[in-house]
């Protein structure tokens, strides 16, 4: 999971997003009830650090529900500038050399960049998170393209 860049991700249909329901194979950022308490799913944790000269920190919990196929990403990121930040998964979880060691965005199907609701996108493109005036972003995402297995 990377927060190396704070580029805002805008999909091809950004203007239509608020008018269209989320497609069943797309990401949800709508605060639906957590799946984390369900038995039998896969779980993972990503700890986020912004590097030696950064105050960015956070913890994200992943839970994949085998009955629905959704993976839920839930957590908090602090130390951000207020506003929108691109949110994505990198190939490697190695941050020993900052963003240089995380590798490219996770894109096993060689798709173009896109927003979570786009038909074509990197699996790791999860849209934006929004940091409040205190630099804190609460994260709740449900997605069918992100798998933990």
Short mmCIF file of N, CA, C and O in Angstrom, two decimals:
data_model
loop_
_atom_site.label_atom_id
_atom_site.label_comp_id
_atom_site.label_asym_id
_atom_site.label_seq_id
_atom_site.Cartn_x
_atom_site.Cartn_y
_atom_site.Cartn_z
N UNK A 1 0.86 -1.16 0.00
CA UNK A 1 0.00 0.00 0.00
C UNK A 1 0.90 1.21 0.00
O UNK A 1 1.80 1.29 0.81
N UNK A 2 0.67 2.11 -0.89
CA UNK A 2 1.58 3.23 -1.00
C UNK A 2 0.94 4.58 -0.79
O UNK A 2 -0.15 4.82 -1.25
N UNK A 3 1.62 5.41 -0.11
CA UNK A 3 1.25 6.82 -0.02
C UNK A 3 2.47 7.65 -0.38
O UNK A 3 2.67 8.72 0.14
N UNK A 4 3.29 7.13 -1.25
CA UNK A 4 4.50 7.83 -1.64
C UNK A 4 4.16 9.08 -2.43
O UNK A 4 4.79 10.10 -2.27
N UNK A 5 3.18 8.98 -3.27
CA UNK A 5 2.76 10.12 -4.06
C UNK A 5 1.40 10.56 -3.56
O UNK A 5 0.60 9.75 -3.13
N UNK A 6 1.14 11.82 -3.63
CA UNK A 6 -0.17 12.32 -3.20
C UNK A 6 -0.95 12.84 -4.40
O UNK A 6 -1.73 13.76 -4.30
N UNK A 7 -0.72 12.21 -5.53
CA UNK A 7 -1.43 12.57 -6.76
C UNK A 7 -2.91 12.19 -6.62
O UNK A 7 -3.24 11.10 -6.21
N UNK A 8 -3.76 13.11 -6.96
CA UNK A 8 -5.19 12.84 -6.94
C UNK A 8 -5.55 12.03 -8.17
O UNK A 8 -5.17 12.37 -9.28
N UNK A 9 -6.27 10.94 -7.96
CA UNK A 9 -6.68 10.09 -9.06
C UNK A 9 -8.06 10.52 -9.53
O UNK A 9 -9.01 10.57 -8.75
N UNK A 10 -8.16 10.82 -10.79
CA UNK A 10 -9.44 11.20 -11.37
C UNK A 10 -9.71 10.25 -12.51
O UNK A 10 -8.91 10.14 -13.44
N UNK A 11 -10.81 9.55 -12.43
CA UNK A 11 -11.15 8.57 -13.45
C UNK A 11 -11.75 9.20 -14.67
O UNK A 11 -12.07 10.38 -14.71
N UNK A 12 -11.94 8.36 -15.67
CA UNK A 12 -12.49 8.82 -16.94
C UNK A 12 -13.91 9.33 -16.78
O UNK A 12 -14.36 10.16 -17.55
N UNK A 13 -14.61 8.83 -15.78
CA UNK A 13 -16.00 9.23 -15.60
C UNK A 13 -16.22 9.93 -14.26
O UNK A 13 -17.25 9.78 -13.64
N UNK A 14 -15.26 10.69 -13.81
CA UNK A 14 -15.36 11.37 -12.51
C UNK A 14 -16.63 12.19 -12.40
O UNK A 14 -17.29 12.17 -11.37
N UNK A 15 -17.00 12.89 -13.44
CA UNK A 15 -18.18 13.75 -13.39
C UNK A 15 -19.46 12.94 -13.23
O UNK A 15 -20.44 13.43 -12.68
N UNK A 16 -19.45 11.68 -13.65
CA UNK A 16 -20.64 10.86 -13.57
C UNK A 16 -20.73 10.08 -12.28
O UNK A 16 -21.76 9.51 -11.96
N UNK A 17 -19.66 10.03 -11.49
CA UNK A 17 -19.61 9.16 -10.33
C UNK A 17 -20.74 9.39 -9.34
O UNK A 17 -21.34 8.45 -8.85
N UNK A 18 -21.07 10.63 -9.05
CA UNK A 18 -22.07 10.90 -8.03
C UNK A 18 -23.47 10.54 -8.49
O UNK A 18 -24.35 10.36 -7.68
N UNK A 19 -23.66 10.40 -9.79
CA UNK A 19 -24.99 10.08 -10.30
C UNK A 19 -25.19 8.59 -10.53
O UNK A 19 -26.30 8.14 -10.67
N UNK A 20 -24.12 7.82 -10.63
CA UNK A 20 -24.24 6.42 -10.97
C UNK A 20 -24.02 5.54 -9.75
O UNK A 20 -23.13 5.79 -8.94
N UNK A 21 -24.81 4.46 -9.63
CA UNK A 21 -24.55 3.51 -8.55
C UNK A 21 -23.24 2.78 -8.81
O UNK A 21 -22.80 2.67 -9.95
N UNK A 22 -22.62 2.29 -7.76
CA UNK A 22 -21.38 1.55 -7.91
C UNK A 22 -21.68 0.22 -8.58
O UNK A 22 -22.61 -0.48 -8.20
N UNK A 23 -20.89 -0.14 -9.58
CA UNK A 23 -21.06 -1.42 -10.24
C UNK A 23 -20.65 -2.53 -9.28
O UNK A 23 -19.80 -2.34 -8.42
N UNK A 24 -21.21 -3.73 -9.44
CA UNK A 24 -20.90 -4.81 -8.50
C UNK A 24 -19.44 -5.23 -8.48
O UNK A 24 -18.99 -5.77 -7.51
N UNK A 25 -18.68 -4.98 -9.53
CA UNK A 25 -17.27 -5.38 -9.53
C UNK A 25 -16.34 -4.23 -9.19
O UNK A 25 -15.17 -4.30 -9.44
N UNK A 26 -16.87 -3.18 -8.63
CA UNK A 26 -16.06 -2.01 -8.38
C UNK A 26 -15.90 -1.73 -6.89
O UNK A 26 -16.56 -2.33 -6.06
N UNK A 27 -15.08 -0.79 -6.60
CA UNK A 27 -14.73 -0.41 -5.24
C UNK A 27 -15.85 0.41 -4.61
O UNK A 27 -16.55 1.14 -5.28
N UNK A 28 -16.02 0.27 -3.31
CA UNK A 28 -17.02 1.06 -2.59
C UNK A 28 -16.32 1.84 -1.48
O UNK A 28 -15.49 1.30 -0.78
N UNK A 29 -16.66 3.09 -1.34
CA UNK A 29 -16.12 3.95 -0.28
C UNK A 29 -17.28 4.48 0.56
O UNK A 29 -17.25 5.58 1.04
N UNK A 30 -18.33 3.71 0.73
CA UNK A 30 -19.57 4.28 1.24
C UNK A 30 -19.85 4.03 2.72
O UNK A 30 -20.94 4.28 3.19
N UNK A 31 -18.91 3.51 3.47
CA UNK A 31 -19.12 3.33 4.90
C UNK A 31 -20.05 2.17 5.25
O UNK A 31 -20.61 2.15 6.34
N UNK A 32 -20.24 1.22 4.37
CA UNK A 32 -21.08 0.07 4.70
C UNK A 32 -20.50 -0.68 5.88
O UNK A 32 -19.33 -0.58 6.20
N UNK A 33 -21.31 -1.48 6.46
CA UNK A 33 -20.94 -2.25 7.65
C UNK A 33 -19.70 -3.12 7.40
O UNK A 33 -19.55 -3.74 6.36
N UNK A 34 -18.84 -3.18 8.37
CA UNK A 34 -17.59 -3.91 8.27
C UNK A 34 -17.82 -5.42 8.17
O UNK A 34 -18.69 -5.97 8.81
N UNK A 35 -16.97 -6.09 7.37
CA UNK A 35 -16.99 -7.54 7.25
C UNK A 35 -15.97 -8.17 8.19
O UNK A 35 -15.88 -9.39 8.26
N UNK A 36 -15.20 -7.39 8.89
CA UNK A 36 -14.05 -7.89 9.63
C UNK A 36 -14.40 -8.94 10.67
O UNK A 36 -13.57 -9.74 11.04
N UNK A 37 -15.62 -8.96 11.15
CA UNK A 37 -16.01 -9.94 12.16
C UNK A 37 -16.41 -11.28 11.60
O UNK A 37 -16.62 -12.23 12.35
N UNK A 38 -16.53 -11.43 10.29
CA UNK A 38 -16.95 -12.69 9.69
C UNK A 38 -15.85 -13.73 9.79
O UNK A 38 -14.68 -13.44 9.59
N UNK A 39 -16.26 -14.97 10.04
CA UNK A 39 -15.30 -16.07 10.14
C UNK A 39 -14.94 -16.59 8.76
O UNK A 39 -15.72 -16.49 7.83
N UNK A 40 -13.76 -17.16 8.62
CA UNK A 40 -13.36 -17.84 7.41
C UNK A 40 -12.70 -16.99 6.35
O UNK A 40 -12.30 -17.50 5.32
N UNK A 41 -12.58 -15.71 6.58
CA UNK A 41 -11.96 -14.85 5.58
C UNK A 41 -10.46 -14.73 5.79
O UNK A 41 -9.93 -15.10 6.82
N UNK A 42 -9.80 -14.19 4.78
CA UNK A 42 -8.37 -13.91 4.88
C UNK A 42 -8.18 -12.52 5.43
O UNK A 42 -8.96 -11.61 5.15
N UNK A 43 -7.11 -12.34 6.22
CA UNK A 43 -6.84 -11.05 6.84
C UNK A 43 -5.40 -10.64 6.60
O UNK A 43 -4.53 -11.48 6.46
N UNK A 44 -5.16 -9.34 6.59
CA UNK A 44 -3.82 -8.81 6.47
C UNK A 44 -3.75 -7.42 7.07
O UNK A 44 -4.78 -6.77 7.28
N UNK A 45 -2.55 -6.96 7.35
CA UNK A 45 -2.33 -5.63 7.90
C UNK A 45 -1.20 -4.96 7.14
O UNK A 45 -0.19 -5.59 6.84
N UNK A 46 -1.38 -3.68 6.83
CA UNK A 46 -0.31 -2.89 6.22
C UNK A 46 -0.01 -1.72 7.15
O UNK A 46 -0.91 -0.97 7.52
N UNK A 47 1.24 -1.59 7.55
CA UNK A 47 1.67 -0.46 8.36
C UNK A 47 2.30 0.55 7.42
O UNK A 47 3.14 0.20 6.59
N UNK A 48 1.91 1.81 7.56
CA UNK A 48 2.37 2.85 6.65
C UNK A 48 3.27 3.83 7.38
O UNK A 48 2.95 4.29 8.48
N UNK A 49 4.40 4.12 6.76
CA UNK A 49 5.32 5.13 7.27
C UNK A 49 5.81 5.96 6.11
O UNK A 49 6.08 5.43 5.03
N UNK A 50 5.92 7.25 6.32
CA UNK A 50 6.30 8.13 5.23
C UNK A 50 7.78 8.32 5.04
O UNK A 50 8.20 9.06 4.18
N UNK A 51 8.60 7.70 5.83
CA UNK A 51 10.05 7.85 5.68
C UNK A 51 10.64 8.71 6.77
O UNK A 51 9.94 9.24 7.63
N UNK A 52 11.95 8.92 6.70
CA UNK A 52 12.70 9.61 7.76
C UNK A 52 12.26 11.05 7.97
O UNK A 52 12.24 11.53 9.09
N UNK A 53 11.92 11.77 6.92
CA UNK A 53 11.56 13.17 7.05
C UNK A 53 10.06 13.41 6.95
O UNK A 53 9.63 14.50 6.58
N UNK A 54 9.27 12.42 7.26
CA UNK A 54 7.82 12.52 7.10
C UNK A 54 7.10 12.16 8.38
O UNK A 54 7.58 11.34 9.17
N UNK A 55 5.94 12.76 8.58
CA UNK A 55 5.11 12.43 9.74
C UNK A 55 3.96 11.50 9.36
O UNK A 55 3.13 11.19 10.19
N UNK A 56 3.92 11.06 8.10
CA UNK A 56 2.84 10.18 7.66
C UNK A 56 2.98 8.82 8.33
O UNK A 56 4.06 8.22 8.36
N UNK A 57 1.87 8.33 8.89
CA UNK A 57 1.85 7.03 9.55
C UNK A 57 0.43 6.49 9.49
O UNK A 57 -0.53 7.24 9.32
N UNK A 58 0.31 5.19 9.62
CA UNK A 58 -1.02 4.61 9.64
C UNK A 58 -0.99 3.11 9.70
O UNK A 58 0.06 2.48 9.60
N UNK A 59 -2.16 2.54 9.87
CA UNK A 59 -2.36 1.10 9.86
C UNK A 59 -3.64 0.81 9.09
O UNK A 59 -4.67 1.46 9.32
N UNK A 60 -3.55 -0.13 8.17
CA UNK A 60 -4.70 -0.53 7.38
C UNK A 60 -4.93 -2.02 7.56
O UNK A 60 -3.99 -2.81 7.51
N UNK A 61 -6.16 -2.39 7.79
CA UNK A 61 -6.54 -3.78 7.98
C UNK A 61 -7.31 -4.23 6.74
O UNK A 61 -8.23 -3.55 6.30
N UNK A 62 -6.91 -5.39 6.21
CA UNK A 62 -7.55 -5.97 5.03
C UNK A 62 -8.30 -7.22 5.46
O UNK A 62 -7.77 -8.03 6.23
N UNK A 63 -9.50 -7.40 4.94
CA UNK A 63 -10.26 -8.61 5.20
C UNK A 63 -10.96 -9.01 3.91
O UNK A 63 -11.70 -8.22 3.33
N UNK A 64 -10.72 -10.24 3.47
CA UNK A 64 -11.38 -10.75 2.27
C UNK A 64 -12.47 -11.73 2.69
O UNK A 64 -12.20 -12.72 3.36
N UNK A 65 -13.69 -11.43 2.30
CA UNK A 65 -14.85 -12.26 2.63
C UNK A 65 -15.06 -13.27 1.50
O UNK A 65 -15.43 -12.88 0.39
N UNK A 66 -14.85 -14.56 1.76
CA UNK A 66 -14.99 -15.55 0.69
C UNK A 66 -16.44 -15.71 0.20
O UNK A 66 -16.65 -16.11 -0.93
N UNK A 67 -17.41 -15.34 1.01
CA UNK A 67 -18.80 -15.50 0.58
C UNK A 67 -19.24 -14.43 -0.41
O UNK A 67 -20.13 -14.66 -1.21
N UNK A 68 -18.61 -13.25 -0.38
CA UNK A 68 -18.99 -12.17 -1.29
C UNK A 68 -17.90 -11.84 -2.31
O UNK A 68 -18.18 -11.25 -3.34
N UNK A 69 -16.65 -12.19 -2.00
CA UNK A 69 -15.53 -11.85 -2.86
C UNK A 69 -14.96 -10.47 -2.60
O UNK A 69 -13.90 -10.14 -3.11
N UNK A 70 -15.64 -9.66 -1.80
CA UNK A 70 -15.13 -8.33 -1.50
C UNK A 70 -13.94 -8.39 -0.55
O UNK A 70 -13.89 -9.23 0.34
N UNK A 71 -12.99 -7.49 -0.77
CA UNK A 71 -11.93 -7.25 0.21
C UNK A 71 -12.19 -5.87 0.79
O UNK A 71 -12.42 -4.92 0.07
N UNK A 72 -12.19 -5.81 2.10
CA UNK A 72 -12.40 -4.56 2.82
C UNK A 72 -11.05 -4.02 3.28
O UNK A 72 -10.22 -4.77 3.79
N UNK A 73 -10.84 -2.73 3.09
CA UNK A 73 -9.65 -2.04 3.58
C UNK A 73 -10.16 -1.00 4.57
O UNK A 73 -10.95 -0.13 4.21
N UNK A 74 -9.71 -1.09 5.80
CA UNK A 74 -10.19 -0.20 6.85
C UNK A 74 -9.02 0.26 7.70
O UNK A 74 -8.16 -0.55 8.04
N UNK A 75 -8.99 1.53 8.03
CA UNK A 75 -7.92 2.02 8.90
C UNK A 75 -7.84 3.53 8.92
O UNK A 75 -8.79 4.23 8.54
N UNK A 76 -6.68 4.02 9.33
CA UNK A 76 -6.48 5.46 9.49
C UNK A 76 -5.07 5.81 9.06
O UNK A 76 -4.12 5.07 9.34
N UNK A 77 -4.94 6.95 8.37
CA UNK A 77 -3.63 7.48 8.00
C UNK A 77 -3.55 8.90 8.56
O UNK A 77 -4.47 9.69 8.38
N UNK A 78 -2.45 9.20 9.23
CA UNK A 78 -2.26 10.52 9.84
C UNK A 78 -1.04 11.20 9.24
O UNK A 78 -0.23 10.58 8.56
N UNK A 79 -0.89 12.49 9.52
CA UNK A 79 0.28 13.24 9.08
C UNK A 79 0.21 13.72 7.63
O UNK A 79 1.22 14.13 7.07
N UNK A 80 -0.98 13.66 7.03
CA UNK A 80 -1.15 14.10 5.65
C UNK A 80 -1.49 15.58 5.57
O UNK A 80 -2.00 16.15 6.54
N UNK A 81 -1.25 16.19 4.45
CA UNK A 81 -1.76 17.53 4.20
C UNK A 81 -3.28 17.40 4.02
O UNK A 81 -3.75 16.40 3.47
N UNK A 82 -4.06 18.35 4.49
CA UNK A 82 -5.50 18.27 4.28
C UNK A 82 -5.86 18.17 2.80
O UNK A 82 -5.19 18.76 1.95
N UNK A 83 -6.87 17.39 2.50
CA UNK A 83 -7.33 17.24 1.12
C UNK A 83 -7.25 15.81 0.62
O UNK A 83 -7.07 14.87 1.39
N UNK A 84 -7.39 15.68 -0.70
CA UNK A 84 -7.42 14.37 -1.35
C UNK A 84 -6.02 13.87 -1.66
O UNK A 84 -5.15 14.64 -2.05
N UNK A 85 -5.84 12.56 -1.50
CA UNK A 85 -4.57 11.90 -1.77
C UNK A 85 -4.84 10.61 -2.53
O UNK A 85 -5.69 9.82 -2.12
N UNK A 86 -4.10 10.39 -3.63
CA UNK A 86 -4.22 9.13 -4.35
C UNK A 86 -3.84 7.97 -3.44
O UNK A 86 -2.90 8.06 -2.66
N UNK A 87 -4.59 6.89 -3.54
CA UNK A 87 -4.43 5.75 -2.64
C UNK A 87 -4.28 4.49 -3.49
O UNK A 87 -5.17 4.19 -4.29
N UNK A 88 -3.16 3.80 -3.36
CA UNK A 88 -2.91 2.66 -4.22
C UNK A 88 -2.03 1.63 -3.52
O UNK A 88 -1.40 1.91 -2.51
N UNK A 89 -1.99 0.45 -4.11
CA UNK A 89 -1.17 -0.66 -3.61
C UNK A 89 0.03 -0.79 -4.53
O UNK A 89 -0.10 -0.76 -5.75
N UNK A 90 1.22 -0.95 -3.93
CA UNK A 90 2.45 -1.20 -4.70
C UNK A 90 2.72 -2.70 -4.74
O UNK A 90 2.16 -3.47 -3.96
N UNK A 91 3.63 -3.11 -5.60
CA UNK A 91 3.97 -4.52 -5.75
C UNK A 91 4.63 -5.08 -4.49
O UNK A 91 4.32 -6.18 -4.05
N UNK A 92 5.54 -4.32 -3.89
CA UNK A 92 6.29 -4.80 -2.73
C UNK A 92 5.90 -4.01 -1.48
O UNK A 92 5.64 -2.82 -1.55
N UNK A 93 5.94 -4.67 -0.36
CA UNK A 93 5.69 -4.01 0.91
C UNK A 93 6.96 -3.49 1.56
O UNK A 93 6.96 -3.13 2.73
N UNK A 94 8.02 -3.44 0.82
CA UNK A 94 9.33 -3.04 1.33
C UNK A 94 9.48 -1.53 1.26
O UNK A 94 9.51 -0.94 0.19
N UNK A 95 9.59 -0.88 2.41
CA UNK A 95 9.78 0.58 2.43
C UNK A 95 11.16 0.95 2.99
O UNK A 95 11.35 2.07 3.43
N UNK A 96 12.11 0.01 2.95
CA UNK A 96 13.43 0.29 3.52
C UNK A 96 14.14 1.42 2.81
O UNK A 96 14.99 2.09 3.40
N UNK A 97 13.81 1.66 1.54
CA UNK A 97 14.42 2.76 0.79
C UNK A 97 13.32 3.71 0.31
O UNK A 97 13.32 4.17 -0.83
N UNK A 98 12.36 3.97 1.19
CA UNK A 98 11.24 4.84 0.83
C UNK A 98 10.45 4.27 -0.34
O UNK A 98 10.34 3.06 -0.49
N UNK A 99 9.94 5.14 -1.17
CA UNK A 99 9.14 4.70 -2.31
C UNK A 99 9.94 3.97 -3.36
O UNK A 99 9.38 3.24 -4.18
N UNK A 100 11.27 4.14 -3.36
CA UNK A 100 12.10 3.46 -4.36
C UNK A 100 12.07 1.95 -4.21
O UNK A 100 12.29 1.23 -5.18
N UNK A 101 11.81 1.43 -3.02
CA UNK A 101 11.83 -0.02 -2.82
C UNK A 101 10.44 -0.65 -2.84
O UNK A 101 10.33 -1.86 -2.72
N UNK A 102 9.39 0.14 -3.03
CA UNK A 102 8.04 -0.44 -3.05
C UNK A 102 7.66 -0.99 -4.42
O UNK A 102 6.68 -1.73 -4.54
N UNK A 103 8.41 -0.65 -5.43
CA UNK A 103 8.11 -1.13 -6.78
C UNK A 103 6.96 -0.37 -7.40
O UNK A 103 6.44 0.60 -6.84
N UNK A 104 6.53 -0.83 -8.58
CA UNK A 104 5.43 -0.14 -9.27
C UNK A 104 4.09 -0.41 -8.60
O UNK A 104 3.99 -1.25 -7.70
N UNK A 105 3.08 0.27 -9.07
CA UNK A 105 1.72 -0.02 -8.59
C UNK A 105 1.35 -1.45 -8.96
O UNK A 105 1.76 -1.96 -10.00
N UNK A 106 0.57 -2.10 -8.13
CA UNK A 106 0.15 -3.48 -8.37
C UNK A 106 -0.78 -3.51 -9.58
O UNK A 106 -1.85 -2.93 -9.56
N UNK A 107 -0.33 -4.19 -10.63
CA UNK A 107 -1.04 -4.18 -11.91
C UNK A 107 -0.82 -5.51 -12.63
O UNK A 107 -0.21 -5.56 -13.70
N UNK A 108 -1.31 -6.62 -12.07
CA UNK A 108 -1.02 -7.94 -12.66
C UNK A 108 -1.64 -8.15 -14.04
O UNK A 108 -1.20 -9.05 -14.76
N UNK A 109 -2.63 -7.36 -14.42
CA UNK A 109 -3.30 -7.56 -15.71
C UNK A 109 -2.88 -6.52 -16.75
O UNK A 109 -3.49 -6.43 -17.82
N UNK A 110 -1.85 -5.73 -16.44
CA UNK A 110 -1.30 -4.73 -17.36
C UNK A 110 -2.38 -3.78 -17.89
O UNK A 110 -2.49 -3.54 -19.09
N UNK A 111 -3.16 -3.22 -16.99
CA UNK A 111 -4.23 -2.28 -17.34
C UNK A 111 -3.73 -0.85 -17.15
O UNK A 111 -2.76 -0.60 -16.44
N UNK A 112 -4.41 0.12 -17.75
CA UNK A 112 -4.04 1.52 -17.54
C UNK A 112 -4.49 1.99 -16.15
O UNK A 112 -5.31 1.34 -15.50
N UNK A 113 -3.96 3.13 -15.72
CA UNK A 113 -4.44 3.74 -14.48
C UNK A 113 -5.93 4.02 -14.61
O UNK A 113 -6.42 4.29 -15.70
N UNK A 114 -6.62 3.99 -13.49
CA UNK A 114 -8.04 4.32 -13.52
C UNK A 114 -8.56 4.52 -12.12
O UNK A 114 -7.87 4.26 -11.12
N UNK A 115 -9.77 4.98 -12.03
CA UNK A 115 -10.44 5.16 -10.75
C UNK A 115 -11.11 3.84 -10.35
O UNK A 115 -11.30 2.96 -11.20
N UNK A 116 -11.47 3.69 -9.09
CA UNK A 116 -12.06 2.43 -8.63
C UNK A 116 -13.32 2.01 -9.39
O UNK A 116 -13.62 0.84 -9.48
N UNK A 117 -14.03 2.96 -9.94
CA UNK A 117 -15.28 2.63 -10.64
C UNK A 117 -15.07 2.46 -12.14
O UNK A 117 -16.01 2.17 -12.86
N UNK A 118 -13.85 2.62 -12.64
CA UNK A 118 -13.57 2.42 -14.06
C UNK A 118 -13.53 0.93 -14.38
O UNK A 118 -13.08 0.12 -13.56
N UNK A 119 -13.97 0.58 -15.59
CA UNK A 119 -13.93 -0.82 -16.02
C UNK A 119 -12.49 -1.32 -16.16
O UNK A 119 -12.19 -2.46 -15.87
N UNK A 120 -11.60 -0.46 -16.63
CA UNK A 120 -10.19 -0.80 -16.81
C UNK A 120 -9.37 -0.02 -15.79
O UNK A 120 -9.43 1.21 -15.76
N UNK A 121 -8.59 -0.73 -14.97
CA UNK A 121 -7.75 -0.06 -13.98
C UNK A 121 -6.72 -1.02 -13.43
O UNK A 121 -6.88 -2.23 -13.53
N UNK A 122 -5.66 -0.47 -12.85
CA UNK A 122 -4.74 -1.29 -12.06
C UNK A 122 -5.55 -1.88 -10.91
O UNK A 122 -6.41 -1.20 -10.34
N UNK A 123 -5.25 -3.11 -10.53
CA UNK A 123 -5.91 -3.68 -9.35
C UNK A 123 -5.63 -2.80 -8.13
O UNK A 123 -6.51 -2.59 -7.29
N UNK A 124 -4.44 -2.25 -8.05
CA UNK A 124 -4.05 -1.44 -6.90
C UNK A 124 -4.56 -0.01 -6.90
O UNK A 124 -4.32 0.72 -5.94
N UNK A 125 -5.27 0.42 -7.93
CA UNK A 125 -5.81 1.79 -7.95
C UNK A 125 -7.09 1.83 -7.12
O UNK A 125 -8.13 1.33 -7.53
N UNK A 126 -7.01 2.44 -5.95
CA UNK A 126 -8.15 2.46 -5.03
C UNK A 126 -8.74 3.85 -4.83
O UNK A 126 -9.45 4.10 -3.86
N UNK A 127 -8.46 4.75 -5.74
CA UNK A 127 -9.08 6.07 -5.68
C UNK A 127 -8.36 7.02 -4.77
O UNK A 127 -7.14 7.05 -4.70
N UNK A 128 -9.13 7.80 -4.04
CA UNK A 128 -8.58 8.82 -3.16
C UNK A 128 -9.04 8.61 -1.73
O UNK A 128 -10.12 8.07 -1.50
N UNK A 129 -8.20 9.02 -0.82
CA UNK A 129 -8.62 9.18 0.57
C UNK A 129 -8.58 10.68 0.84
O UNK A 129 -7.86 11.41 0.17
N UNK A 130 -9.36 11.12 1.81
CA UNK A 130 -9.45 12.55 2.10
C UNK A 130 -9.00 12.80 3.54
O UNK A 130 -9.60 12.26 4.48
N UNK A 131 -7.96 13.60 3.67
CA UNK A 131 -7.48 13.99 4.99
C UNK A 131 -8.24 15.22 5.46
O UNK A 131 -8.44 16.17 4.70
N UNK A 132 -8.67 15.19 6.71
CA UNK A 132 -9.38 16.34 7.27
C UNK A 132 -8.41 17.47 7.60
O UNK A 132 -7.22 17.38 7.30
N UNK A 133 -8.89 18.52 8.24
CA UNK A 133 -8.05 19.69 8.54
C UNK A 133 -6.89 19.36 9.46
O UNK A 133 -5.89 20.07 9.50
N UNK A 134 -7.00 18.24 10.20
CA UNK A 134 -5.93 17.80 11.09
C UNK A 134 -4.97 16.82 10.41
O UNK A 134 -4.08 16.28 11.06
N UNK A 135 -5.19 16.56 9.13
CA UNK A 135 -4.31 15.66 8.39
C UNK A 135 -4.59 14.18 8.59
O UNK A 135 -3.75 13.34 8.33
N UNK A 136 -5.81 13.86 9.05
CA UNK A 136 -6.19 12.47 9.32
C UNK A 136 -7.20 12.01 8.27
O UNK A 136 -8.20 12.67 8.02
N UNK A 137 -6.93 10.84 7.68
CA UNK A 137 -7.86 10.23 6.73
C UNK A 137 -8.35 8.91 7.30
O UNK A 137 -7.54 8.03 7.62
N UNK A 138 -9.65 8.78 7.47
CA UNK A 138 -10.26 7.51 7.84
C UNK A 138 -10.51 6.75 6.55
O UNK A 138 -11.08 7.29 5.61
N UNK A 139 -10.10 5.49 6.50
CA UNK A 139 -10.20 4.71 5.27
C UNK A 139 -11.21 3.59 5.45
O UNK A 139 -11.14 2.83 6.43
N UNK A 140 -12.15 3.48 4.52
CA UNK A 140 -13.07 2.34 4.45
C UNK A 140 -13.37 2.11 2.97
O UNK A 140 -14.02 2.91 2.34
N UNK A 141 -12.84 1.02 2.44
CA UNK A 141 -12.99 0.69 1.02
C UNK A 141 -13.40 -0.77 0.91
O UNK A 141 -12.86 -1.62 1.63
N UNK A 142 -14.32 -1.07 0.01
CA UNK A 142 -14.67 -2.45 -0.33
C UNK A 142 -14.43 -2.60 -1.83
O UNK A 142 -14.89 -1.78 -2.60
N UNK A 143 -13.71 -3.69 -2.21
CA UNK A 143 -13.33 -3.83 -3.60
C UNK A 143 -13.32 -5.30 -4.00
O UNK A 143 -12.93 -6.16 -3.21
N UNK A 144 -13.73 -5.57 -5.24
CA UNK A 144 -13.74 -6.94 -5.75
C UNK A 144 -12.48 -7.31 -6.53
O UNK A 144 -12.25 -8.47 -6.81
N UNK A 145 -11.65 -6.34 -6.89
CA UNK A 145 -10.44 -6.66 -7.64
C UNK A 145 -9.24 -6.98 -6.75
O UNK A 145 -8.31 -7.64 -7.18
N UNK A 146 -9.23 -6.48 -5.53
CA UNK A 146 -8.12 -6.74 -4.59
C UNK A 146 -8.37 -8.08 -3.90
O UNK A 146 -9.42 -8.27 -3.28
N UNK A 147 -7.42 -8.99 -4.05
CA UNK A 147 -7.52 -10.31 -3.41
C UNK A 147 -6.32 -10.52 -2.51
O UNK A 147 -5.22 -10.10 -2.82
N UNK A 148 -6.53 -11.22 -1.42
CA UNK A 148 -5.45 -11.50 -0.47
C UNK A 148 -4.84 -12.88 -0.69
O UNK A 148 -3.89 -13.24 -0.03
N UNK A 149 -5.41 -13.67 -1.57
CA UNK A 149 -4.86 -15.03 -1.80
C UNK A 149 -4.14 -15.10 -3.13
O UNK A 149 -4.22 -14.23 -3.95
#
